[in-house]
Amino acid sequence: MKKIISVFFPFVEKAKQRLPRSPKNIFILFLLGCILLSTFHVNAQTSLKGKITDKETKEAIPGAVISFPDLQKPPVSSKLDGTYEIKELPKIKTMMLVKMTGYKTYVAKIDLAVVSVLNIEMDTSVIEADEVIVTGTSHATELLKNPVPMYIISPEYLLQNAATNIIDAMIKIPGVSAVSTGPNVSKPFIRGLGYNRILTLFDGVRQDGQQWGDEHGIEVDQYLVERIEVVKGPASLIYGSDALAGVINLLPAHSAPEGMIKGAVFNNYQTNNLQIGNSISLNGNDNGFTWGFTASHKQASDYKNKYDGRVFGTKYNENDLNFKVGINRSWGFSHLNFSLYDNQQEIPDGSRDSVTRKFTKQITEEDTIRPIVNDDELSSYKIAVIHQRVQHYRVYSANSFIIGKSRLGIKIGFQKSVRREFGHPQHPELPALQLQLYSATYDVKYYLPEVKGWETTVGVNGMYQKNSNKNATEFVIPNYSSFDAGPFAFTKRSFKKLEIAFGFRYDIRTFKNDALFTKTNPETGFDMETNANSSDSTVIKQFDFYEHTFSGFSGSAGFTYNLTRKFFMKMNV
């Protein structure tokens, strides 16, 4: 470890002197650091092999899927004779998961520094009960043993419950609902709380895009999500104050198994709004180097109800793109992911003709004449002049480094959210609202070696944000910037029937919004942003300057007691 520090940090100091301090260059430095860590850190490695059989018949079980959730290695399947072998594993204690249809999931903590051969006997079961979660806890944990109430949405459930967006696919979960202001526009609620009180994650990375608004949805490709983990309760200890009501973690598919290239094509058609959905993906794994891409498209016409027929202003057109590359070795892993979300969504206003009760549309700024929308326009896929466009760009890197019997996890991401509302029919290129939000998130966790059964994690996470109003005519929030950091510590231990966990966290957030002034543009007649000018009476102040620092301390403790095989008692404070 000393060798790493002596080599890595002088490089960083020289780079800092030469490069300007911008988020882009900080990200470049981080990636270079990850490369150096993976180059210089040589961790002791081992392999694990064995045979998987039926406990009763002793027959081999081919096709059983073996994985290590904390290591994020691509899963391995047992061969026709039930044997398996996994190479380049670190010599640490970690959770092992074996799944097979018709059998109870095998879950166990394995010390890879001691065990190199492991034969597994699986019990038959109609219900595969033992699920493992990675959200809201420091290590991968069995669902039933986690003190905080959670719910898992499986890939099978998502395929069987088609929805217009990923949030609507979750509304059947007890305690989870959604606020929808139109097709493809939904925001999640957990036990009545939503917006900034719920934290949405994609692959464990915070998702940010004007979370306070309900006129646009979560900017994630629904065809990219394979599994969802929902924390139905406070998770602020691990994620900060924004996770007051809970956490929704949208998880993509695992990387392809070693030596394989996997492809998938998905097509979806919905009769009500004539929605056409298509997605194609390709993933590969060559000697631990993983790669993949997914491209998706959705478009829909106006939906129908039994009172109005087709409802004008409910069309949408969405395009998504995702690329990922990564490397998995005995020293850990390093993954890089880039995604683009682009959605054009109409804005319904519900206006109708007083005589025919048919829908009308705005064609002038004065809005004194509203022609009736014809049937061809209602059935088409063309987006109307009055609409909004939401674009979201995300790049993040997830890394894990094995250091002796410890593990260092680092996640860093950058996002850009652009939201524009076009509401001027005579000036279709001029947005009424245009918000640009830049977010830089970081999450660093150090997983200490297990001591007398205690698994302890210390870390810090937070983000930097900057919001700007661009060339527009409406201003609903000011230009602002914020930075927050939250160091925390969390520990847990398992006894025979009892699992206890507790931790604490300290949060600090600085917030500053600038004063904003507007002035009427003589050419268009709209109010536009301008500079402060006390001598000009036509300049109007929309927002005052504000700056403040917030801080707070929080703690949490919980336990799970196994009364019987099927009954557990949980408490969380």
Coordinates of C-alpha atoms in Angstrom, one line a residue:
M1 CA 0.0 0.0 0.0
K2 CA 2.9 2.4 0.8
K3 CA 4.2 1.8 -2.7
I4 CA 0.9 2.8 -4.2
I5 CA 0.9 6.1 -2.2
S6 CA 4.5 7.0 -3.0
V7 CA 3.8 6.5 -6.7
F8 CA 0.2 7.8 -7.0
F9 CA 0.2 11.0 -5.0
P10 CA 3.2 12.7 -6.5
F11 CA 1.6 12.2 -9.9
V12 CA -1.6 13.8 -8.6
E13 CA 0.2 16.8 -7.2
K14 CA 2.0 17.4 -10.5
A15 CA -1.2 17.0 -12.5
K16 CA -3.1 19.4 -10.2
Q17 CA -0.4 22.1 -10.9
R18 CA -0.8 21.7 -14.6
L19 CA -4.6 21.2 -15.0
P20 CA -7.3 23.8 -14.1
R21 CA -9.6 22.7 -11.4
S22 CA -12.8 21.9 -13.3
P23 CA -15.1 18.9 -12.8
K24 CA -14.0 17.5 -16.2
N25 CA -10.3 17.5 -15.2
I26 CA -11.0 16.2 -11.8
F27 CA -12.8 13.3 -13.4
I28 CA -9.8 12.7 -15.7
L29 CA -7.5 12.6 -12.7
F30 CA -9.8 10.2 -11.0
L31 CA -9.8 7.7 -13.9
L32 CA -6.0 8.0 -14.2
G33 CA -5.8 7.2 -10.5
C34 CA -7.9 4.1 -10.9
I35 CA -5.7 2.9 -13.7
L36 CA -2.6 3.5 -11.5
L37 CA -4.2 1.6 -8.6
S38 CA -5.1 -1.3 -10.8
T39 CA -1.5 -1.3 -12.3
F40 CA 0.5 -1.2 -9.1
H41 CA -1.7 -3.1 -6.7
V42 CA -1.1 -6.8 -6.9
N43 CA -3.5 -8.6 -4.6
A44 CA -3.1 -12.3 -3.6
Q45 CA -5.5 -14.3 -5.7
T46 CA -7.1 -17.7 -5.5
S47 CA -9.7 -19.9 -7.2
L48 CA -12.8 -21.7 -6.1
K49 CA -14.1 -24.9 -7.5
G50 CA -16.5 -27.7 -6.6
K51 CA -19.7 -29.5 -7.6
I52 CA -23.4 -28.6 -7.2
T53 CA -25.8 -31.5 -6.5
D54 CA -29.3 -32.2 -5.5
K55 CA -29.4 -32.8 -1.7
E56 CA -31.8 -35.7 -1.9
T57 CA -30.9 -37.5 -5.2
K58 CA -27.2 -36.5 -5.2
E59 CA -27.5 -35.9 -8.9
A60 CA -25.5 -33.1 -10.5
I61 CA -27.3 -29.8 -11.2
P62 CA -26.2 -28.2 -14.4
G63 CA -26.8 -24.5 -15.1
A64 CA -26.8 -23.3 -11.5
V65 CA -25.7 -19.6 -11.5
I66 CA -22.9 -18.7 -9.1
S67 CA -22.2 -15.1 -8.2
F68 CA -20.4 -12.8 -5.6
P69 CA -22.6 -9.7 -5.3
D70 CA -20.0 -7.5 -3.5
L71 CA -17.3 -8.4 -6.0
Q72 CA -19.5 -7.7 -9.1
K73 CA -17.8 -10.5 -11.0
P74 CA -19.9 -11.8 -14.0
P75 CA -21.9 -14.9 -12.9
V76 CA -20.6 -18.4 -13.7
S77 CA -22.9 -21.4 -14.5
S78 CA -22.2 -25.0 -13.4
K79 CA -21.4 -27.5 -16.2
L80 CA -23.3 -30.5 -17.3
D81 CA -21.7 -32.6 -14.6
G82 CA -22.5 -29.9 -12.0
T83 CA -18.9 -28.8 -11.6
Y84 CA -17.7 -25.2 -11.6
E85 CA -14.5 -23.2 -11.3
I86 CA -14.0 -19.5 -10.7
K87 CA -10.6 -18.0 -11.1
E88 CA -8.9 -14.7 -10.1
L89 CA -10.8 -14.4 -6.8
P90 CA -9.4 -12.2 -3.9
K91 CA -8.5 -13.8 -0.6
I92 CA -11.2 -12.2 1.4
K93 CA -14.4 -13.2 3.2
T94 CA -17.4 -12.4 1.0
M95 CA -20.9 -13.5 0.2
M96 CA -21.6 -16.3 -2.3
L97 CA -24.9 -16.8 -4.1
V98 CA -26.1 -19.9 -6.0
K99 CA -29.4 -19.8 -7.8
M100 CA -31.3 -22.4 -9.8
T101 CA -34.9 -22.7 -10.8
G102 CA -36.7 -25.2 -8.6
Y103 CA -34.2 -25.0 -5.8
K104 CA -33.8 -22.8 -2.7
T105 CA -31.2 -20.1 -3.2
Y106 CA -27.9 -21.0 -1.5
V107 CA -26.4 -18.0 0.4
A108 CA -23.3 -18.2 2.5
K109 CA -20.3 -16.2 3.6
I110 CA -17.1 -17.8 2.2
D111 CA -13.6 -17.1 3.4
L112 CA -11.7 -17.4 0.1
A113 CA -8.4 -17.2 1.9
V114 CA -9.2 -20.6 3.4
V115 CA -11.7 -22.3 1.1
S116 CA -10.6 -23.4 -2.4
V117 CA -12.9 -26.4 -2.8
L118 CA -16.6 -26.1 -2.0
N119 CA -19.2 -28.7 -2.9
I120 CA -22.8 -27.5 -2.6
E121 CA -26.0 -29.5 -2.0
M122 CA -29.2 -27.6 -2.9
D123 CA -32.7 -28.2 -1.4
T124 CA -35.6 -28.3 -3.8
S125 CA -38.2 -25.5 -3.3
V126 CA -41.1 -24.2 -5.3
I127 CA -40.3 -20.7 -4.0
E128 CA -36.8 -19.4 -4.3
A129 CA -36.9 -17.6 -0.9
D130 CA -33.5 -16.2 0.0
E131 CA -33.0 -13.0 -1.9
V132 CA -29.8 -10.8 -1.5
I133 CA -29.9 -7.0 -1.6
V134 CA -27.2 -4.4 -2.1
T135 CA -29.2 -1.3 -1.4
G136 CA -29.4 0.5 2.0
T137 CA -26.6 -1.6 3.5
S138 CA -22.8 -1.7 3.5
H139 CA -22.4 -5.3 2.3
A140 CA -24.6 -7.6 0.3
T141 CA -27.2 -8.9 2.8
E142 CA -30.0 -11.4 2.8
L143 CA -33.3 -9.7 2.4
L144 CA -34.9 -11.3 5.4
K145 CA -32.1 -10.4 7.7
N146 CA -32.0 -6.7 6.9
P147 CA -33.7 -4.5 9.6
V148 CA -35.1 -2.0 7.2
P149 CA -38.3 -3.0 5.2
M150 CA -37.4 -3.7 1.6
Y151 CA -39.0 -5.0 -1.6
I152 CA -37.4 -6.6 -4.6
I153 CA -38.9 -6.4 -8.1
S154 CA -37.6 -9.3 -10.2
P155 CA -36.8 -9.3 -14.0
E156 CA -39.8 -11.7 -14.4
Y157 CA -42.1 -9.2 -12.8
L158 CA -40.9 -6.3 -15.1
L159 CA -41.5 -8.5 -18.2
Q160 CA -44.9 -9.6 -17.1
N161 CA -46.1 -6.1 -16.1
A162 CA -45.7 -3.8 -19.1
A163 CA -45.9 -0.1 -18.4
T164 CA -45.2 3.1 -20.2
N165 CA -42.3 3.9 -17.9
I166 CA -40.2 2.2 -15.2
I167 CA -41.9 4.0 -12.2
D168 CA -45.4 2.9 -13.3
A169 CA -44.1 -0.7 -13.2
M170 CA -43.7 -0.3 -9.4
I171 CA -47.1 1.0 -8.3
K172 CA -48.4 -2.4 -7.3
I173 CA -45.8 -2.7 -4.5
P174 CA -47.4 -2.1 -1.1
G175 CA -46.6 1.4 0.2
V176 CA -45.3 2.6 -3.2
S177 CA -47.3 4.9 -5.5
A178 CA -46.7 7.4 -8.2
V179 CA -47.8 10.9 -9.1
S180 CA -48.4 11.1 -12.9
T181 CA -49.1 14.2 -14.9
G182 CA -49.4 12.4 -18.2
P183 CA -48.2 9.2 -20.0
N184 CA -44.5 8.5 -19.5
V185 CA -44.4 11.1 -16.7
S186 CA -44.4 9.6 -13.2
K187 CA -42.6 10.4 -9.9
P188 CA -42.4 7.7 -7.2
F189 CA -43.8 8.1 -3.7
I190 CA -43.1 5.8 -0.7
R191 CA -45.6 5.9 2.1
G192 CA -46.9 9.3 1.0
L193 CA -43.5 11.0 0.6
G194 CA -41.8 11.8 -2.7
Y195 CA -39.8 14.3 -4.7
N196 CA -36.7 15.4 -2.7
R197 CA -37.5 13.0 0.1
I198 CA -36.9 9.9 -2.0
L199 CA -33.5 9.1 -3.4
T200 CA -33.5 7.4 -6.8
L201 CA -30.4 5.5 -7.8
F202 CA -29.2 3.9 -11.1
D203 CA -26.8 1.1 -10.5
G204 CA -26.1 2.6 -7.0
V205 CA -25.3 6.1 -8.4
R206 CA -27.5 9.0 -7.4
Q207 CA -30.0 10.1 -10.1
D208 CA -30.5 13.9 -10.2
G209 CA -32.7 15.9 -12.6
Q210 CA -34.9 18.5 -11.0
Q211 CA -36.3 16.0 -8.5
W212 CA -38.7 18.6 -7.1
G213 CA -40.8 18.7 -10.3
D214 CA -43.7 16.4 -11.2
E215 CA -44.0 17.4 -14.8
H216 CA -41.3 15.1 -16.0
G217 CA -40.4 11.6 -15.0
I218 CA -37.2 9.7 -13.9
E219 CA -34.7 10.0 -16.8
V220 CA -33.8 6.3 -17.1
D221 CA -34.3 3.9 -20.0
Q222 CA -36.9 1.4 -18.7
Y223 CA -35.6 -1.3 -21.0
L224 CA -32.2 -1.0 -19.3
V225 CA -33.5 -1.9 -15.9
E226 CA -33.5 -5.6 -15.0
R227 CA -34.1 -5.5 -11.2
I228 CA -35.3 -2.9 -8.7
E229 CA -34.6 -2.7 -5.0
V230 CA -36.9 -0.5 -2.9
V231 CA -36.0 0.6 0.6
K232 CA -39.4 1.4 2.3
G233 CA -38.1 3.6 5.1
P234 CA -35.3 6.0 6.1
A235 CA -31.9 5.3 4.6
S236 CA -30.3 8.6 5.4
L237 CA -27.4 6.9 7.3
I238 CA -25.9 5.5 4.0
Y239 CA -27.2 8.0 1.5
G240 CA -27.9 11.3 3.3
S241 CA -30.9 13.4 4.2
D242 CA -32.5 13.1 0.7
A243 CA -33.3 9.4 1.5
L244 CA -35.6 10.4 4.3
A245 CA -38.6 8.4 2.9
G246 CA -36.6 5.6 1.2
V247 CA -34.5 4.6 -1.8
I248 CA -35.3 3.2 -5.2
N249 CA -32.3 1.5 -6.8
L250 CA -32.7 0.7 -10.5
L251 CA -30.2 -2.0 -11.4
P252 CA -29.1 -3.0 -14.9
A253 CA -28.3 -6.5 -16.0
H254 CA -25.1 -8.2 -15.0
S255 CA -22.2 -8.4 -17.5
A256 CA -22.0 -11.4 -19.8
P257 CA -20.4 -14.6 -18.5
E258 CA -16.7 -15.2 -19.2
G259 CA -15.9 -15.9 -22.9
M260 CA -19.5 -15.1 -24.1
I261 CA -21.3 -12.5 -26.2
K262 CA -25.0 -12.1 -25.4
G263 CA -27.5 -10.1 -27.3
A264 CA -31.2 -9.3 -26.8
V265 CA -34.0 -7.7 -28.7
F266 CA -37.1 -6.4 -27.1
N267 CA -40.3 -5.2 -28.8
N268 CA -43.4 -3.8 -27.2
Y269 CA -46.7 -2.5 -28.6
Q270 CA -49.6 -1.1 -26.6
T271 CA -53.0 -0.7 -28.2
N272 CA -54.4 2.2 -26.2
N273 CA -51.9 4.9 -27.2
L274 CA -50.4 3.0 -30.1
Q275 CA -47.0 2.9 -28.3
I276 CA -44.1 1.3 -30.1
G277 CA -41.2 0.3 -28.0
N278 CA -37.9 -1.3 -29.2
S279 CA -34.7 -2.1 -27.5
I280 CA -31.5 -3.9 -28.6
S281 CA -28.5 -4.8 -26.4
L282 CA -25.2 -6.6 -26.8
N283 CA -22.8 -7.5 -24.0
G284 CA -19.5 -9.4 -24.1
N285 CA -16.8 -10.6 -21.7
D286 CA -13.3 -11.5 -22.9
N287 CA -10.9 -12.6 -20.1
G288 CA -12.4 -10.2 -17.6
F289 CA -12.8 -7.2 -20.0
T290 CA -16.5 -6.5 -20.2
W291 CA -18.3 -4.3 -22.6
G292 CA -21.9 -3.6 -23.7
F293 CA -24.4 -1.2 -25.2
T294 CA -28.1 -0.7 -25.3
A295 CA -30.2 1.4 -27.7
S296 CA -33.9 2.0 -27.1
H297 CA -36.7 3.9 -28.7
K298 CA -40.3 4.6 -27.6
Q299 CA -43.0 6.6 -29.3
A300 CA -46.7 6.9 -28.6
S301 CA -49.7 8.8 -29.9
D302 CA -52.5 10.4 -27.8
Y303 CA -54.0 7.9 -25.4
K304 CA -57.7 7.1 -25.2
N305 CA -60.3 7.2 -22.4
K306 CA -63.9 6.2 -22.4
Y307 CA -65.1 9.8 -22.1
D308 CA -63.1 11.8 -24.6
G309 CA -61.6 9.2 -26.9
R310 CA -58.1 10.3 -27.7
V311 CA -56.7 13.0 -25.3
F312 CA -54.8 15.7 -27.1
G313 CA -51.4 16.6 -25.8
T314 CA -50.3 13.2 -24.5
K315 CA -47.8 12.1 -27.2
Y316 CA -44.2 11.3 -26.5
N317 CA -41.0 10.3 -28.3
E318 CA -38.1 8.9 -26.3
N319 CA -34.6 7.8 -27.4
D320 CA -32.0 6.2 -25.1
L321 CA -28.4 5.1 -25.5
N322 CA -26.1 3.4 -23.0
F323 CA -22.4 2.3 -23.3
K324 CA -20.3 0.5 -20.7
V325 CA -16.8 -1.0 -20.4
G326 CA -15.1 -2.5 -17.5
I327 CA -12.4 -4.8 -16.2
N328 CA -12.6 -7.5 -13.5
R329 CA -9.5 -8.9 -11.9
S330 CA -8.4 -10.4 -8.6
W331 CA -7.5 -6.9 -7.3
G332 CA -11.2 -5.8 -7.8
F333 CA -13.0 -4.1 -10.7
S334 CA -13.3 -0.8 -12.5
H335 CA -16.4 0.0 -14.7
L336 CA -17.2 3.0 -16.8
N337 CA -20.7 3.8 -17.9
F338 CA -22.2 6.4 -20.2
S339 CA -25.9 7.0 -20.9
L340 CA -28.1 9.4 -22.9
Y341 CA -31.8 10.0 -22.3
D342 CA -33.8 12.2 -24.7
N343 CA -37.6 12.6 -24.3
Q344 CA -40.0 14.9 -26.1
Q345 CA -43.3 15.0 -24.2
E346 CA -46.4 16.9 -25.0
I347 CA -48.1 19.1 -22.4
P348 CA -51.9 18.6 -22.1
D349 CA -54.0 21.5 -21.1
G350 CA -57.5 19.9 -21.4
S351 CA -59.1 22.8 -23.2
R352 CA -62.3 21.8 -25.1
D353 CA -64.7 23.5 -27.5
S354 CA -67.8 24.7 -25.6
V355 CA -70.2 23.3 -28.2
T356 CA -68.7 20.0 -29.5
R357 CA -66.6 19.3 -26.3
K358 CA -63.8 18.3 -28.6
F359 CA -60.2 19.2 -27.8
T360 CA -58.8 22.5 -29.0
K361 CA -55.2 23.8 -29.3
Q362 CA -53.3 27.1 -28.8
I363 CA -52.0 28.8 -32.0
T364 CA -51.4 32.4 -30.8
E365 CA -49.8 34.0 -27.8
E366 CA -53.0 35.8 -26.9
D367 CA -54.9 32.5 -27.1
T368 CA -58.1 34.1 -28.3
I369 CA -58.7 31.6 -31.1
R370 CA -58.4 27.9 -30.5
P371 CA -59.2 25.6 -33.5
I372 CA -60.5 22.1 -32.9
V373 CA -57.9 19.3 -33.1
N374 CA -58.8 17.0 -36.0
D375 CA -58.7 13.2 -35.8
D376 CA -55.6 12.8 -38.0
E377 CA -53.6 14.9 -35.6
L378 CA -54.9 12.9 -32.6
S379 CA -53.8 9.6 -34.1
S380 CA -50.4 10.8 -35.4
Y381 CA -47.0 10.5 -33.7
K382 CA -45.9 14.1 -34.5
I383 CA -45.1 16.1 -31.4
A384 CA -47.1 19.3 -31.1
V385 CA -45.5 22.8 -30.8
I386 CA -46.5 23.0 -27.2
H387 CA -44.3 20.4 -25.5
Q388 CA -41.3 19.8 -23.3
R389 CA -37.9 18.2 -24.0
V390 CA -35.9 16.5 -21.3
Q391 CA -32.3 15.5 -22.0
H392 CA -30.1 13.7 -19.4
Y393 CA -26.5 12.8 -19.8
R394 CA -24.7 10.6 -17.3
V395 CA -21.2 9.2 -17.0
Y396 CA -20.0 7.4 -14.0
S397 CA -17.3 5.1 -12.8
A398 CA -17.7 2.3 -10.2
N399 CA -14.5 0.9 -8.8
S400 CA -13.5 -1.6 -6.1
F401 CA -10.0 -2.4 -4.9
I402 CA -8.9 -5.2 -2.7
I403 CA -6.4 -4.1 -0.1
G404 CA -5.3 -7.1 2.0
K405 CA -8.5 -8.3 3.7
S406 CA -10.1 -4.9 3.2
R407 CA -11.9 -3.4 0.3
L408 CA -12.0 0.2 -1.0
G409 CA -15.1 1.2 -3.1
I410 CA -15.2 4.4 -5.1
K411 CA -18.0 5.7 -7.2
I412 CA -17.9 9.0 -9.0
G413 CA -20.4 10.4 -11.5
F414 CA -21.2 13.4 -13.6
Q415 CA -24.7 14.3 -14.9
K416 CA -26.2 17.1 -17.0
S417 CA -29.9 17.6 -17.0
V418 CA -31.5 19.9 -19.6
R419 CA -35.2 20.6 -19.3
R420 CA -37.0 22.8 -21.8
E421 CA -40.6 23.7 -22.1
F422 CA -41.8 25.2 -25.4
G423 CA -45.0 27.1 -24.8
H424 CA -44.9 29.9 -27.4
P425 CA -46.8 28.8 -30.6
Q426 CA -45.7 31.9 -32.5
H427 CA -42.0 31.5 -31.3
P428 CA -41.6 27.7 -31.4
E429 CA -37.8 27.8 -31.0
L430 CA -37.9 30.0 -27.9
P431 CA -38.3 28.0 -24.7
A432 CA -40.6 29.3 -22.0
L433 CA -38.5 27.4 -19.4
Q434 CA -35.0 26.2 -19.8
L435 CA -33.1 24.7 -16.8
Q436 CA -29.6 23.2 -16.9
L437 CA -28.5 21.2 -13.9
Y438 CA -25.0 19.9 -13.5
S439 CA -24.3 17.3 -10.8
A440 CA -21.1 15.7 -9.6
T441 CA -21.6 12.9 -7.2
Y442 CA -19.0 10.9 -5.2
D443 CA -19.2 7.9 -2.9
V444 CA -16.2 6.5 -1.1
K445 CA -16.5 3.5 1.2
Y446 CA -13.7 1.5 3.0
Y447 CA -14.8 -2.0 4.1
L448 CA -12.7 -2.9 7.1
P449 CA -11.6 -6.5 7.8
E450 CA -14.1 -8.5 9.9
V451 CA -13.2 -8.4 13.6
K452 CA -14.9 -11.0 15.9
G453 CA -17.9 -11.1 13.5
W454 CA -18.3 -7.4 13.2
E455 CA -18.4 -6.0 9.6
T456 CA -17.6 -2.3 9.7
T457 CA -17.7 0.2 6.9
V458 CA -16.6 3.9 7.0
G459 CA -17.1 6.3 4.2
V460 CA -18.1 9.7 2.9
N461 CA -20.5 10.6 0.0
G462 CA -22.1 13.7 -1.3
M463 CA -22.4 15.9 -4.4
Y464 CA -21.9 19.3 -6.0
Q465 CA -24.7 20.9 -8.0
K466 CA -25.1 23.9 -10.2
N467 CA -28.4 25.0 -11.7
S468 CA -28.7 27.7 -14.4
N469 CA -31.7 29.4 -16.1
K470 CA -30.8 29.8 -19.8
N471 CA -32.4 31.8 -22.6
A472 CA -36.1 31.5 -21.5
T473 CA -39.2 33.6 -20.5
E474 CA -40.2 31.9 -17.2
F475 CA -38.2 31.5 -14.1
V476 CA -39.5 29.1 -11.4
I477 CA -36.3 28.6 -9.4
P478 CA -33.1 30.7 -9.1
N479 CA -29.6 30.0 -10.3
Y480 CA -27.9 28.2 -7.5
S481 CA -25.0 26.0 -6.5
S482 CA -24.7 23.6 -3.6
F483 CA -22.1 21.2 -2.1
D484 CA -22.6 18.6 0.5
A485 CA -20.6 16.0 2.3
G486 CA -21.6 13.2 4.7
P487 CA -19.0 11.1 6.5
F488 CA -20.5 8.0 8.1
A489 CA -19.7 4.7 9.9
F490 CA -21.8 1.6 9.9
T491 CA -21.3 -1.8 11.5
K492 CA -23.2 -5.0 11.8
R493 CA -22.9 -8.5 13.2
S494 CA -24.8 -11.8 12.8
F495 CA -25.4 -14.2 15.6
K496 CA -27.3 -17.5 15.4
K497 CA -30.7 -16.0 15.2
L498 CA -30.0 -12.3 15.7
E499 CA -28.7 -9.7 13.3
I500 CA -27.9 -6.3 14.7
A501 CA -26.7 -3.1 12.9
F502 CA -26.1 0.5 13.9
G503 CA -24.2 3.5 12.7
F504 CA -24.0 7.3 12.6
R505 CA -23.5 10.1 10.1
Y506 CA -22.8 13.8 10.0
D507 CA -24.0 15.9 7.1
I508 CA -23.0 19.4 6.0
R509 CA -24.4 21.3 3.0
T510 CA -23.6 24.8 1.7
F511 CA -26.2 26.4 -0.5
K512 CA -26.1 29.7 -2.5
N513 CA -28.5 31.1 -5.0
D514 CA -27.8 34.3 -7.0
A515 CA -30.2 37.2 -7.4
L516 CA -32.0 37.1 -10.7
F517 CA -33.3 40.0 -12.7
T518 CA -35.6 40.2 -15.7
K519 CA -36.4 42.8 -18.3
T520 CA -39.0 42.8 -21.1
N521 CA -37.6 42.1 -24.6
P522 CA -39.0 44.8 -26.9
E523 CA -38.9 42.4 -29.9
T524 CA -40.7 39.5 -28.4
G525 CA -42.6 41.1 -25.5
F526 CA -41.4 38.4 -23.1
D527 CA -39.5 38.9 -19.9
M528 CA -35.9 37.7 -20.3
E529 CA -33.0 37.5 -17.8
T530 CA -30.8 40.5 -17.6
N531 CA -28.1 42.1 -15.4
A532 CA -28.9 44.1 -12.3
N533 CA -29.4 47.8 -13.0
S534 CA -30.7 50.0 -10.1
S535 CA -31.1 53.0 -12.4
D536 CA -33.4 51.1 -14.8
S537 CA -37.0 51.0 -13.5
T538 CA -37.9 48.3 -16.1
V539 CA -35.6 45.8 -14.5
I540 CA -37.4 43.5 -12.1
K541 CA -35.8 41.4 -9.4
Q542 CA -37.3 37.8 -9.5
F543 CA -35.1 36.2 -6.7
D544 CA -33.0 37.6 -3.9
F545 CA -29.4 36.5 -3.1
Y546 CA -29.3 33.8 -0.4
E547 CA -26.5 31.8 1.1
H548 CA -26.6 29.4 4.1
T549 CA -24.8 26.3 5.5
F550 CA -26.8 23.5 6.9
S551 CA -25.5 20.6 9.1
G552 CA -26.9 17.8 11.1
F553 CA -26.1 14.6 13.0
S554 CA -28.0 11.3 12.6
G555 CA -27.8 7.8 13.9
S556 CA -29.6 4.6 13.3
A557 CA -29.9 1.1 15.0
G558 CA -31.8 -2.0 14.1
F559 CA -32.1 -5.7 14.6
T560 CA -33.7 -8.7 13.0
Y561 CA -34.6 -11.8 15.1
N562 CA -35.3 -15.1 13.4
L563 CA -38.3 -16.6 15.3
T564 CA -38.8 -19.5 12.9
R565 CA -37.7 -20.4 9.4
K566 CA -40.6 -18.3 8.0
F567 CA -41.1 -15.6 10.7
F568 CA -38.8 -12.7 11.4
M569 CA -39.1 -9.9 13.9
K570 CA -37.6 -6.5 12.9
M571 CA -37.1 -3.2 14.6
N572 CA -35.3 -0.1 13.4
V573 CA -34.8 3.2 15.1

